Tab-separated table of N, CA and C in Angstrom:
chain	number	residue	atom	x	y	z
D	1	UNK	N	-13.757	-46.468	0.415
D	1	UNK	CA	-14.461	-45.204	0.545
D	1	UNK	C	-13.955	-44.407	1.743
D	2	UNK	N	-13.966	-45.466	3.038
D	2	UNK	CA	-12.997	-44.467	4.060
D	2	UNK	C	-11.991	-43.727	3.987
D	3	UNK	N	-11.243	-44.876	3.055
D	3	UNK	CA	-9.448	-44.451	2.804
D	3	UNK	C	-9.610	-42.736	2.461
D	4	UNK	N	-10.704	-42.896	1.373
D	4	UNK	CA	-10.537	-41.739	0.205
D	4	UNK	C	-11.464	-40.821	0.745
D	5	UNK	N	-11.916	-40.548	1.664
D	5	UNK	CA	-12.525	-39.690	2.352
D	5	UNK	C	-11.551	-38.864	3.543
D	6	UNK	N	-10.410	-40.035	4.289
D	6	UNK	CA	-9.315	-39.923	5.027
D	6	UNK	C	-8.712	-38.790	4.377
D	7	UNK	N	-7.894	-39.396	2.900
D	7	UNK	CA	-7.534	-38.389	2.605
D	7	UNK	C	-7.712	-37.067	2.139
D	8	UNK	N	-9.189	-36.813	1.570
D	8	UNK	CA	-9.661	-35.517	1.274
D	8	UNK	C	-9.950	-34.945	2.462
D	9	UNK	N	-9.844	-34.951	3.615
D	9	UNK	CA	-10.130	-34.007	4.604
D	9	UNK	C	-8.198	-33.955	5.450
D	10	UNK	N	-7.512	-34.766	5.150
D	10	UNK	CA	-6.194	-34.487	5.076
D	10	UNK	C	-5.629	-33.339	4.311
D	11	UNK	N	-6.100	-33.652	3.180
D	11	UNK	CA	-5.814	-32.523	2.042
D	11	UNK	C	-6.212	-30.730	2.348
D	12	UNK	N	-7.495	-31.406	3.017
D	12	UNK	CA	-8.337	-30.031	3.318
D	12	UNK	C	-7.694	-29.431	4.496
D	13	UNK	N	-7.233	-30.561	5.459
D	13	UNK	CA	-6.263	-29.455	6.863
D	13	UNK	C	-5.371	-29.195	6.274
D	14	UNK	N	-4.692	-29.895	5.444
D	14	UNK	CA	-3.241	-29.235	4.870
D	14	UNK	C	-2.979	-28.038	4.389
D	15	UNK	N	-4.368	-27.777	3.299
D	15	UNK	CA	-4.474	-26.838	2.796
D	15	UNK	C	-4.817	-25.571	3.724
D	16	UNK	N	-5.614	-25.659	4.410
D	16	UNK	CA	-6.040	-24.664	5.549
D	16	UNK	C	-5.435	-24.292	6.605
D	17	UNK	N	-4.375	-25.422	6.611
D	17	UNK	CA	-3.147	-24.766	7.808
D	17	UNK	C	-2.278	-23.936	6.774
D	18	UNK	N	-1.721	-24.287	5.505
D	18	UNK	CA	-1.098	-23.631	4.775
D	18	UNK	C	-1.492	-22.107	4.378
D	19	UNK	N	-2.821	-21.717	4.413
D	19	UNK	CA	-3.706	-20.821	4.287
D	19	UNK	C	-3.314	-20.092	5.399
D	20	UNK	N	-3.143	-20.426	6.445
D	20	UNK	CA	-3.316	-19.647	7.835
D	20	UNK	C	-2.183	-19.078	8.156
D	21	UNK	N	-0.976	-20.667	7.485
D	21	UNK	CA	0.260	-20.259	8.157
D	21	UNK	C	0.763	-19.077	7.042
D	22	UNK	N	0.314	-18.743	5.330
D	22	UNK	CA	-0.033	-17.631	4.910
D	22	UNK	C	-0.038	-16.576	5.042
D	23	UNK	N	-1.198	-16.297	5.849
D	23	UNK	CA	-1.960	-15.603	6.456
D	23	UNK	C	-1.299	-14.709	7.028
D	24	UNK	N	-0.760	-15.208	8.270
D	24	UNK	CA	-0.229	-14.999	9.358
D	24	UNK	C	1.371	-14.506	9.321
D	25	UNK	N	2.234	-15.244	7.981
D	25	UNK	CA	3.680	-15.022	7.479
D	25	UNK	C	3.497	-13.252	6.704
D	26	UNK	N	2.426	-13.967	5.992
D	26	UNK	CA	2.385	-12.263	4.759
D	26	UNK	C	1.368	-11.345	5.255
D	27	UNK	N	0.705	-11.498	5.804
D	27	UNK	CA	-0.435	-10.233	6.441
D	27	UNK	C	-0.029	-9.281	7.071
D	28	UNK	N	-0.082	-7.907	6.249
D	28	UNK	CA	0.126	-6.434	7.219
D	28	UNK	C	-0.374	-6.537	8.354
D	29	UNK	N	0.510	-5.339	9.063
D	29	UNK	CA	-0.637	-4.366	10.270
D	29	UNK	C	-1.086	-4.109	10.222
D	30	UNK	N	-1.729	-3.510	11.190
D	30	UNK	CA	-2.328	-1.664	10.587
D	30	UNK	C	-1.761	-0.803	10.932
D	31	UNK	N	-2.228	0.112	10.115
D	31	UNK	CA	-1.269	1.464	10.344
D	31	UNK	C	-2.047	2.206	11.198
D	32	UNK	N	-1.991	3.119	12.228
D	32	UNK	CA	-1.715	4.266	12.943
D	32	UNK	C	-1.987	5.129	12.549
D	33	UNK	N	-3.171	5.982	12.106
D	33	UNK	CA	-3.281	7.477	11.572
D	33	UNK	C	-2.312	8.417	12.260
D	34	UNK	N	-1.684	8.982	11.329
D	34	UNK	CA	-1.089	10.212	11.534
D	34	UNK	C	-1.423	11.359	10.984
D	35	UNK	N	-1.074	12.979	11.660
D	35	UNK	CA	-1.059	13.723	11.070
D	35	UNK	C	0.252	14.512	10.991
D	36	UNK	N	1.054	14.875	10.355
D	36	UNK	CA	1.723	15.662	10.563
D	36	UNK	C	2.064	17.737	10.157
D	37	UNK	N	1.672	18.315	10.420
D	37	UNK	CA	1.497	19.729	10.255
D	37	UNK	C	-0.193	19.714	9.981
D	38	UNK	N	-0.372	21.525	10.079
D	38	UNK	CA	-1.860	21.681	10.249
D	38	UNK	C	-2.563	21.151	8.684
D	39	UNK	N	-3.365	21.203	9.251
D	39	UNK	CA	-4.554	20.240	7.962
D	39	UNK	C	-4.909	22.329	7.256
D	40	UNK	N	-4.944	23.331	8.069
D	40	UNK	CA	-4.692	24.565	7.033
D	40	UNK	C	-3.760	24.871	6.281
D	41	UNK	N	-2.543	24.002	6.037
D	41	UNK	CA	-1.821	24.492	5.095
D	41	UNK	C	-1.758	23.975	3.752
D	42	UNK	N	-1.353	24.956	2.605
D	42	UNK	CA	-2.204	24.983	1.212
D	42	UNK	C	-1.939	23.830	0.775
D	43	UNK	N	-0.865	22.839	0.992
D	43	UNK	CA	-0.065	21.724	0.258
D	43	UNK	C	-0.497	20.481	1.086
D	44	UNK	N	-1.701	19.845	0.833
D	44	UNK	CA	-1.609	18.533	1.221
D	44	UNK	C	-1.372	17.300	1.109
D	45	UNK	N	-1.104	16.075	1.377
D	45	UNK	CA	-0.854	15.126	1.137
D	45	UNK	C	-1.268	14.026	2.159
D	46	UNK	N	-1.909	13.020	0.926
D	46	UNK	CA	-2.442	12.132	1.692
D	46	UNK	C	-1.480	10.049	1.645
D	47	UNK	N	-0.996	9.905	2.610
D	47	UNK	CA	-0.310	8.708	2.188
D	47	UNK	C	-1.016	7.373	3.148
D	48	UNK	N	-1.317	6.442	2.121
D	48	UNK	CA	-2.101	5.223	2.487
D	48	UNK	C	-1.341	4.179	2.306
D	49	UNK	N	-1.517	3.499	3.217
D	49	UNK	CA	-0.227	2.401	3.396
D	49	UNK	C	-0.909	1.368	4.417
D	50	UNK	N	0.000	0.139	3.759
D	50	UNK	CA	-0.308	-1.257	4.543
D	50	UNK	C	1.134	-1.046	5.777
D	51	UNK	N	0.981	-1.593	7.015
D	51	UNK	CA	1.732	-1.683	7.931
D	51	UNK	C	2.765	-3.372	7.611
D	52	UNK	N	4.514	-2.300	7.527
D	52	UNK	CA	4.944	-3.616	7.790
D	52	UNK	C	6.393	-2.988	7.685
D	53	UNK	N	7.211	-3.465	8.305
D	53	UNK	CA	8.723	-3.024	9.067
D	53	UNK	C	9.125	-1.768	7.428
D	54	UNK	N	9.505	-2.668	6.221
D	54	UNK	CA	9.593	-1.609	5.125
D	54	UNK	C	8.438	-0.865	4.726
D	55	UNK	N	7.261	-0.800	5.193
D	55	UNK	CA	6.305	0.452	4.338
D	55	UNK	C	6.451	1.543	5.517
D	56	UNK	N	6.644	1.362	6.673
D	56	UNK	CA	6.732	1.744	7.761
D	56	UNK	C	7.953	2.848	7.771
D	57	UNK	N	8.797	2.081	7.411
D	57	UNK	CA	10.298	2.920	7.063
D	57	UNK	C	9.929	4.062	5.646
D	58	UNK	N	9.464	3.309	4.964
D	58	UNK	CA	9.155	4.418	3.763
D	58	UNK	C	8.313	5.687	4.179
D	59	UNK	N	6.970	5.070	4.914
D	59	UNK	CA	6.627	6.436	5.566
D	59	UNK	C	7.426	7.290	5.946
D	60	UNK	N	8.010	7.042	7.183
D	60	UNK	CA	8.710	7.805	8.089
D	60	UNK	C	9.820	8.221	7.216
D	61	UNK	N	10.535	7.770	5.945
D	61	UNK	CA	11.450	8.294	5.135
D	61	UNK	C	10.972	9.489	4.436
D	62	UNK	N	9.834	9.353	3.644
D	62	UNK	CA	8.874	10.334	3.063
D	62	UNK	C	8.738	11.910	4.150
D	63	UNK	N	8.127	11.379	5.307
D	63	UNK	CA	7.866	12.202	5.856
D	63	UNK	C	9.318	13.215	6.769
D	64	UNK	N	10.033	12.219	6.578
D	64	UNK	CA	11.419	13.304	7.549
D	64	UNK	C	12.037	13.901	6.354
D	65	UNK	N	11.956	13.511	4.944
D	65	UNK	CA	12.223	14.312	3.492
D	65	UNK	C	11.685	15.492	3.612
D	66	UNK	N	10.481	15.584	3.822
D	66	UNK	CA	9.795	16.996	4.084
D	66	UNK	C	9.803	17.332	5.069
D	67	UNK	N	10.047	17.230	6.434
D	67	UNK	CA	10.039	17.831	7.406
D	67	UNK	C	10.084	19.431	7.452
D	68	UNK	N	10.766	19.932	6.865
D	68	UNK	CA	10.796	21.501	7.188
D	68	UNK	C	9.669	21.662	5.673
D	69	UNK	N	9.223	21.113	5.387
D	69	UNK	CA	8.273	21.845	4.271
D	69	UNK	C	6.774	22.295	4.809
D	70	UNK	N	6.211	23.035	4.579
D	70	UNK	CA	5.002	23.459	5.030
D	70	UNK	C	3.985	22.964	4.093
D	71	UNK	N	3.804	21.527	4.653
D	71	UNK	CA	3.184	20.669	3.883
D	71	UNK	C	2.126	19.920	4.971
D	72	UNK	N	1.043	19.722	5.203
D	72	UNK	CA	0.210	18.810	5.738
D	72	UNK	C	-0.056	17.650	5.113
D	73	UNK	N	0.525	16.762	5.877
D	73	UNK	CA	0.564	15.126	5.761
D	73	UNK	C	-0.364	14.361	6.825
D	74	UNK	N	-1.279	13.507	5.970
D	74	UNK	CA	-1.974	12.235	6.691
D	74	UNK	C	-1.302	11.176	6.030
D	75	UNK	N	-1.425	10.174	7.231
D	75	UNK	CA	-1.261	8.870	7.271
D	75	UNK	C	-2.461	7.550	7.516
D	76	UNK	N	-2.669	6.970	6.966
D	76	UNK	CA	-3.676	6.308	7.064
D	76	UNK	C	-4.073	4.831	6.739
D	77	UNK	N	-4.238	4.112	7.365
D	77	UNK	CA	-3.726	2.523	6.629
D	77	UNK	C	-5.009	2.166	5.522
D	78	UNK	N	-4.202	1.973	4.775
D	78	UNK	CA	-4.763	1.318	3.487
D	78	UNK	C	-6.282	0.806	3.410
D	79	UNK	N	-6.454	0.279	4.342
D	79	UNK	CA	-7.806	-0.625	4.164
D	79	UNK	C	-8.846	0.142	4.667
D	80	UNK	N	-8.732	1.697	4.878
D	80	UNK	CA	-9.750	2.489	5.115
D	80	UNK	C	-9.830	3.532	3.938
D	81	UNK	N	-9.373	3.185	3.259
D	81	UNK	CA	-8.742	4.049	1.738
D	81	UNK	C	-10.206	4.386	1.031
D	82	UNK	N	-11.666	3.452	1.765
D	82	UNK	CA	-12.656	3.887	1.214
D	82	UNK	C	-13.218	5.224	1.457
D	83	UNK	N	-12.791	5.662	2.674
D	83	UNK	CA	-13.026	6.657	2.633
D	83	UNK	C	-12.534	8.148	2.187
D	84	UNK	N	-11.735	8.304	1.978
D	84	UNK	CA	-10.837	9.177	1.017
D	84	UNK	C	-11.413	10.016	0.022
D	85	UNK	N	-11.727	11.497	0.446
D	85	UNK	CA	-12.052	12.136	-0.800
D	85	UNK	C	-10.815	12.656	-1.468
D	86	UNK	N	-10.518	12.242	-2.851
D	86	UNK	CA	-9.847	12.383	-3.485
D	86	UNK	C	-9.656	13.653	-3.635
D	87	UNK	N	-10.379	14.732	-3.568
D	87	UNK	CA	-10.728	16.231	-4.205
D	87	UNK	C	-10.027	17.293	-3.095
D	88	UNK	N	-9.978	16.569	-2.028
D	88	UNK	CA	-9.268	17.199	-0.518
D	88	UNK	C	-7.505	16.804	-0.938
D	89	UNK	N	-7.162	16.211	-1.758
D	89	UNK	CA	-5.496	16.090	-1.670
D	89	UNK	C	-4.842	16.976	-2.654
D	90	UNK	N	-4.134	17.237	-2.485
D	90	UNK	CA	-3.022	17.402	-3.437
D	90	UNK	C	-2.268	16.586	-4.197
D	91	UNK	N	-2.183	15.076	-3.732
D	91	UNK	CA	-1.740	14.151	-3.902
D	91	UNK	C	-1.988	13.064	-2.892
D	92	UNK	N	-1.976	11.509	-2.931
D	92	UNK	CA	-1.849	10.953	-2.506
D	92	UNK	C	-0.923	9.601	-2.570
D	93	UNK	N	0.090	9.405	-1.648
D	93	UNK	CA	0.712	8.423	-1.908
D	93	UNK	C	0.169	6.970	-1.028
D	94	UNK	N	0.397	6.116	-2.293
D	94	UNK	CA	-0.029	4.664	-1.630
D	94	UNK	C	0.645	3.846	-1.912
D	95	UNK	N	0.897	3.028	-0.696
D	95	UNK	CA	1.846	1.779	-0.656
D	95	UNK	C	1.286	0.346	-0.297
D	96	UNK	N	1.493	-0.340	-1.477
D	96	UNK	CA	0.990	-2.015	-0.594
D	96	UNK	C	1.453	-2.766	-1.492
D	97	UNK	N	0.964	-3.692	-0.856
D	97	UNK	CA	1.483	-5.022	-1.395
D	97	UNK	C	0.171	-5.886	-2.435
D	98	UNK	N	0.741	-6.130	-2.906
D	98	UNK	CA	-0.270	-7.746	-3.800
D	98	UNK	C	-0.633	-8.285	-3.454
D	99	UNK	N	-1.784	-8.878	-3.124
D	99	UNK	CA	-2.156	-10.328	-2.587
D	99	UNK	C	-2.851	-11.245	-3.236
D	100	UNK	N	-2.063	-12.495	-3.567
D	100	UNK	CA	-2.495	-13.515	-4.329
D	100	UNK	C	-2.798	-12.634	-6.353
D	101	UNK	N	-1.863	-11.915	-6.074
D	101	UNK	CA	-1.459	-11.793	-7.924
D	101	UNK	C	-1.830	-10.648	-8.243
D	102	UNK	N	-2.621	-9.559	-7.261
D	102	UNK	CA	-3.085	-8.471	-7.777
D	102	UNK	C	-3.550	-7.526	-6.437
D	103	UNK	N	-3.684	-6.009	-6.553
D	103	UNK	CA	-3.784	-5.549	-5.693
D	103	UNK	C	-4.614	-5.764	-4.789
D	104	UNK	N	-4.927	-4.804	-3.376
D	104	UNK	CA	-6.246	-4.876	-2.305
D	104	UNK	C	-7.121	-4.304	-3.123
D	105	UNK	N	-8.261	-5.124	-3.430
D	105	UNK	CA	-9.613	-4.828	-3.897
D	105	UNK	C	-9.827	-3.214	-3.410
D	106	UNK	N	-10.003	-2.524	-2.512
D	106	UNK	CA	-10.227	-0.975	-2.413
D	106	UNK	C	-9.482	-0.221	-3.181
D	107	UNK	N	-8.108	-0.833	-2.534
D	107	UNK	CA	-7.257	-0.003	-4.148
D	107	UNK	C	-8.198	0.012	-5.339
D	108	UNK	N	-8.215	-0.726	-5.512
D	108	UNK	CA	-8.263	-1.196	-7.252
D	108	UNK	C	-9.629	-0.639	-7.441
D	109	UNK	N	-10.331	-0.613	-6.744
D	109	UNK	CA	-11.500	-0.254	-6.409
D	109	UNK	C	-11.413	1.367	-6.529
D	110	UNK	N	-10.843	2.219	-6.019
D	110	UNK	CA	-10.560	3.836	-5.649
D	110	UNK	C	-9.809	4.159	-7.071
D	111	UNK	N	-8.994	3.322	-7.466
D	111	UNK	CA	-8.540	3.687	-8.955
D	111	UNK	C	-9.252	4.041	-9.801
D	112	UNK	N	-10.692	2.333	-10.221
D	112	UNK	CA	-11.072	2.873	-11.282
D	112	UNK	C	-12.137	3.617	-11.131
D	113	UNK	N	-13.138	4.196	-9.676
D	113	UNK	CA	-13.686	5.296	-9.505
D	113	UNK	C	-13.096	6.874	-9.960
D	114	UNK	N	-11.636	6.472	-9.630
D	114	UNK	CA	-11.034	7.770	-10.193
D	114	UNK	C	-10.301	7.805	-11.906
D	115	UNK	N	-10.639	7.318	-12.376
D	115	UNK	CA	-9.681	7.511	-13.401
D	115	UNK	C	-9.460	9.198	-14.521
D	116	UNK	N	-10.184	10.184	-14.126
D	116	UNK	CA	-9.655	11.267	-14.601
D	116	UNK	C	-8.277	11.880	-13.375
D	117	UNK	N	-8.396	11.540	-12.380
D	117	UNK	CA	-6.996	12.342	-11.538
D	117	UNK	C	-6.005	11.508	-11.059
D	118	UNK	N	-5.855	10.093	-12.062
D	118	UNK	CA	-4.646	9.135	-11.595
D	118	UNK	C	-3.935	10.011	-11.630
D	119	UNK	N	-3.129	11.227	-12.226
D	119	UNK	CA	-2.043	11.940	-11.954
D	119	UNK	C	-1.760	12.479	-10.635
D	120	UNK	N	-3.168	12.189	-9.379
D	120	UNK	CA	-2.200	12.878	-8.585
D	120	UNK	C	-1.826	11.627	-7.389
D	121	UNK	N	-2.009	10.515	-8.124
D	121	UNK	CA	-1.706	9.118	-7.447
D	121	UNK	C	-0.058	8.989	-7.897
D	122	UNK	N	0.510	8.236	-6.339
D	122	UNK	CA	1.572	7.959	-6.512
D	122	UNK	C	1.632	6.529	-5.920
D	123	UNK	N	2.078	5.436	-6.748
D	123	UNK	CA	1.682	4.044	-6.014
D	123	UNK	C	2.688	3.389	-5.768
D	124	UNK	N	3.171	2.806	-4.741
D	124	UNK	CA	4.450	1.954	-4.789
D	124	UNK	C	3.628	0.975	-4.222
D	125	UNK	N	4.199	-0.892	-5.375
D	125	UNK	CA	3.615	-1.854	-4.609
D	125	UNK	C	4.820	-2.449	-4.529
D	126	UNK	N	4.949	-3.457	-3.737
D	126	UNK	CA	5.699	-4.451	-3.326
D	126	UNK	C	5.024	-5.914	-3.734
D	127	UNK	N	5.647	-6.569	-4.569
D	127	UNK	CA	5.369	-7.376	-5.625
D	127	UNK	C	6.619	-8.594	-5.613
D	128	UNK	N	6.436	-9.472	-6.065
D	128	UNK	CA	7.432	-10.356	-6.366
D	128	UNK	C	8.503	-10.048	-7.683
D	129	UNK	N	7.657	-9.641	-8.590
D	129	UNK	CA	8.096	-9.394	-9.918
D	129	UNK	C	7.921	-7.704	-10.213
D	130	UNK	N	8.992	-6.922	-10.576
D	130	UNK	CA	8.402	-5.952	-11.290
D	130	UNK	C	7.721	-5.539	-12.380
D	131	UNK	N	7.184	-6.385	-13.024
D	131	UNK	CA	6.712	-6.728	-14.364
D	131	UNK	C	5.430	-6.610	-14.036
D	132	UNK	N	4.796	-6.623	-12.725
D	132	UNK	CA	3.253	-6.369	-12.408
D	132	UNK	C	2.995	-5.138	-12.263
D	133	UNK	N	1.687	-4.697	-12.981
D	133	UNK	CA	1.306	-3.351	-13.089
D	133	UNK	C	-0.188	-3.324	-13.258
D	134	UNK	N	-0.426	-1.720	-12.805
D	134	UNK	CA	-2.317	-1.593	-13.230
D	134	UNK	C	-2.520	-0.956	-13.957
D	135	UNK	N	-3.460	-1.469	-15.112
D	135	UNK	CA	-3.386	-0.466	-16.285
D	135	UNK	C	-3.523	0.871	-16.079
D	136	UNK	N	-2.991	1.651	-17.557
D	136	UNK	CA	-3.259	3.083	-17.386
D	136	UNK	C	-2.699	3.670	-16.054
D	137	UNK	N	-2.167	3.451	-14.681
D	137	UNK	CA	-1.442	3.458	-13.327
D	137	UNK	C	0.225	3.235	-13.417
D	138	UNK	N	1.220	4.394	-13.346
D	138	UNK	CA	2.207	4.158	-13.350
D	138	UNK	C	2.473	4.226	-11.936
D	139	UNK	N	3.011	2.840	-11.700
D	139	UNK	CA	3.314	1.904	-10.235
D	139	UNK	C	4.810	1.771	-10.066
D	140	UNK	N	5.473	1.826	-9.228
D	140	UNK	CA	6.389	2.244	-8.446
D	140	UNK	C	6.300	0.386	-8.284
D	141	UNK	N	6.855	-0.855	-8.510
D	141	UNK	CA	7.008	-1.989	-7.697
D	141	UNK	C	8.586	-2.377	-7.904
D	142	UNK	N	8.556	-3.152	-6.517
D	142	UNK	CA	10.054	-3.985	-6.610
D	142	UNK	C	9.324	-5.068	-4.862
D	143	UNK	N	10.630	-5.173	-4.591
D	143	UNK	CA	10.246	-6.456	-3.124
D	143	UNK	C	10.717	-5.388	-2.068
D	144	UNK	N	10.261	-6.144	-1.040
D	144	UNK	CA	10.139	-5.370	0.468
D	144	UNK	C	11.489	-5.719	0.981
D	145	UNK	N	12.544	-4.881	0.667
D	145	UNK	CA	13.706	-5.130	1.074
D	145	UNK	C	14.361	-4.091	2.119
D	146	UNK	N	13.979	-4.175	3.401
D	146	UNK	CA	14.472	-3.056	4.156
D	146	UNK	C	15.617	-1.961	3.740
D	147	UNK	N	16.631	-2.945	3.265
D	147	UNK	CA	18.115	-2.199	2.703
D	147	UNK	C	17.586	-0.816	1.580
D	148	UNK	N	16.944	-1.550	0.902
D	148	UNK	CA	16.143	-0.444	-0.434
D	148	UNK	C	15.443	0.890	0.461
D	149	UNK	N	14.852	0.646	1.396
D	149	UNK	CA	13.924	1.874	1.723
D	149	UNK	C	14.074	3.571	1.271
D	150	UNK	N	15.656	3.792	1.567
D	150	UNK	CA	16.397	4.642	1.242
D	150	UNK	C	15.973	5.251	-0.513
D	151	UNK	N	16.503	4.048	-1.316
D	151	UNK	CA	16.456	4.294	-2.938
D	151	UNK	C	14.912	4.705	-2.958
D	152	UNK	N	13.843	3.535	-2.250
D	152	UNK	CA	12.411	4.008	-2.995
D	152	UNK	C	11.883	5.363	-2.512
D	153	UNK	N	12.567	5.459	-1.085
D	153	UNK	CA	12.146	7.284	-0.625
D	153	UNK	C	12.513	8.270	-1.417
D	154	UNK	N	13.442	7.897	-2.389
D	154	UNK	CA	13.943	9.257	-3.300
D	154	UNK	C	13.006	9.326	-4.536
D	155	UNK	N	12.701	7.679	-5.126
D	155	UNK	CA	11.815	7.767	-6.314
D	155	UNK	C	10.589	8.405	-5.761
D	156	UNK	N	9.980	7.832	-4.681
D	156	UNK	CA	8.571	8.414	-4.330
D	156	UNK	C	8.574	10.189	-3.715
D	157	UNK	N	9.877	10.450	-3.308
D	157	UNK	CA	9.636	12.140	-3.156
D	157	UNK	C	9.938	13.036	-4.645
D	158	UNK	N	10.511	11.917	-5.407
D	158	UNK	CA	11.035	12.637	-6.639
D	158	UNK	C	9.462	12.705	-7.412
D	159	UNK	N	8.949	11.831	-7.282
D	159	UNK	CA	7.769	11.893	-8.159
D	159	UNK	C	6.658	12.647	-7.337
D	160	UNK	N	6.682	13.354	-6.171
D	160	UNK	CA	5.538	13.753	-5.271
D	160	UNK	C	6.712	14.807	-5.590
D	161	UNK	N	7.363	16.222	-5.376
D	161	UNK	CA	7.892	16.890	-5.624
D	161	UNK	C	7.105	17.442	-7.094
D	162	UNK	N	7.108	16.942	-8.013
D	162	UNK	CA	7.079	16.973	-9.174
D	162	UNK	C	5.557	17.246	-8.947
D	163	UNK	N	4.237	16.787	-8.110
D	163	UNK	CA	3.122	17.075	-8.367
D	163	UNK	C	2.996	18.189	-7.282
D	164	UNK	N	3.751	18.474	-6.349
D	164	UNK	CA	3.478	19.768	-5.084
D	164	UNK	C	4.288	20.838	-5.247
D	165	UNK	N	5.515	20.553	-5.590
D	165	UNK	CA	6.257	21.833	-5.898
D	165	UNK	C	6.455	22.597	-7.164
C-alpha cells in the first residue's frame, strides 16, 4: 500500500512540474497598451494580441505598414479583450495562440457574442497545425516562426486594407 501510494504522488509531482515547466516554456506576456495616432480619426483599428518575441514583431510590422496612414490604432493584450466594444472599431485585429487544442476562452467567448460582425475580425493564431480553425471564423494560422513575421504582416494588412480602405 506504501509502495503504491509512493508512486501516485510521484506521478502527481511529475505531472505538476511538467505543468509548470509548461507553463512557464509556452506562456505569453503581456502586452503594453498602445496608441498610435488620435483616437479622432475616422479609421480605427483595434489590435489584440498575446505578448511574445513573434506577435510582438507582427504588431510593430502591422503598425510601421501604416505609418503614414491616418489611421488610429490601439494595442491591447488579449486577455483584456473583455472589454472591447466591438461597435467603436473599424476593425479589429487579433493574434494568439492555442492553448491546450483551442483558443483563449475570451476569444472564443467575444466571437460567439459577436457573430453578426465576424467580418470585421481579423484573426491570426499560432497553432501547431494549420488545419485548426473556428467555425464560421476565417483564421489566419501557421507556427510562431520569427523568420515568417514579414509574410504574415502582408496577409494580415492585405486582409485589413480590404476592410478600411
Amino acid at each position: 500500500m506504501r509502495v503504491v501510494r509512493k508512486i501516485l504522488i510521484l506521478i502527481f509531482i511529475l505531472f505538476a512540474g511538467y505543468w509548470i515547466w509548461y507553463e512557464y516554456k509556452y506562456s505569453m506576456d503581456t502586452v503594453i497598451p498602445l496608441k498610435v495616432n488620435q483616437s479622432s480619426l475616422q479609421t480605427k483599428v483595434l489590435i489584440a494580441s498575446q505578448g511574445s518575441r513573434f506577435k510582438d514583431s507582427l504588431v510593430q510590422g502591422i503598425l510601421k505598414h501604416y505609418k503614414k496612414d491616418d489611421i488610429h490604432f490601439k494595442v491591447i493584450d488579449a486577455y483584456t479583450f473583455f472589454t472591447v466594444n466591438i461597435d467603436k472599431w473599424d476593425a479589429i485585429v487579433i493574434i494568439n495562440s492555442w492553448e491546450y487544442g483551442s483558443p483563449p476562452l475570451n476569444i472564443k467567448k467575444f466571437i460567439e457574442e459577436h457573430p453578426d460582425q465576424l467580418d470585421k475580425l481579423i484573426i491570426l493564431s499560432t497553432v501547431g497545425s494549420s488545419n485548426i480553425a473556428l467555425e464560421e471564423v476565417d483564421v489566419i494560422s501557421g507556427e510562431s516562426i520569427l523568420e515568417k513575421t514579414s509574410e504574415y504582416t502582408s496577409i494580415v494588412t492585405e486582409r485589413l486594407d480590404k476592410l478600411i480602405k
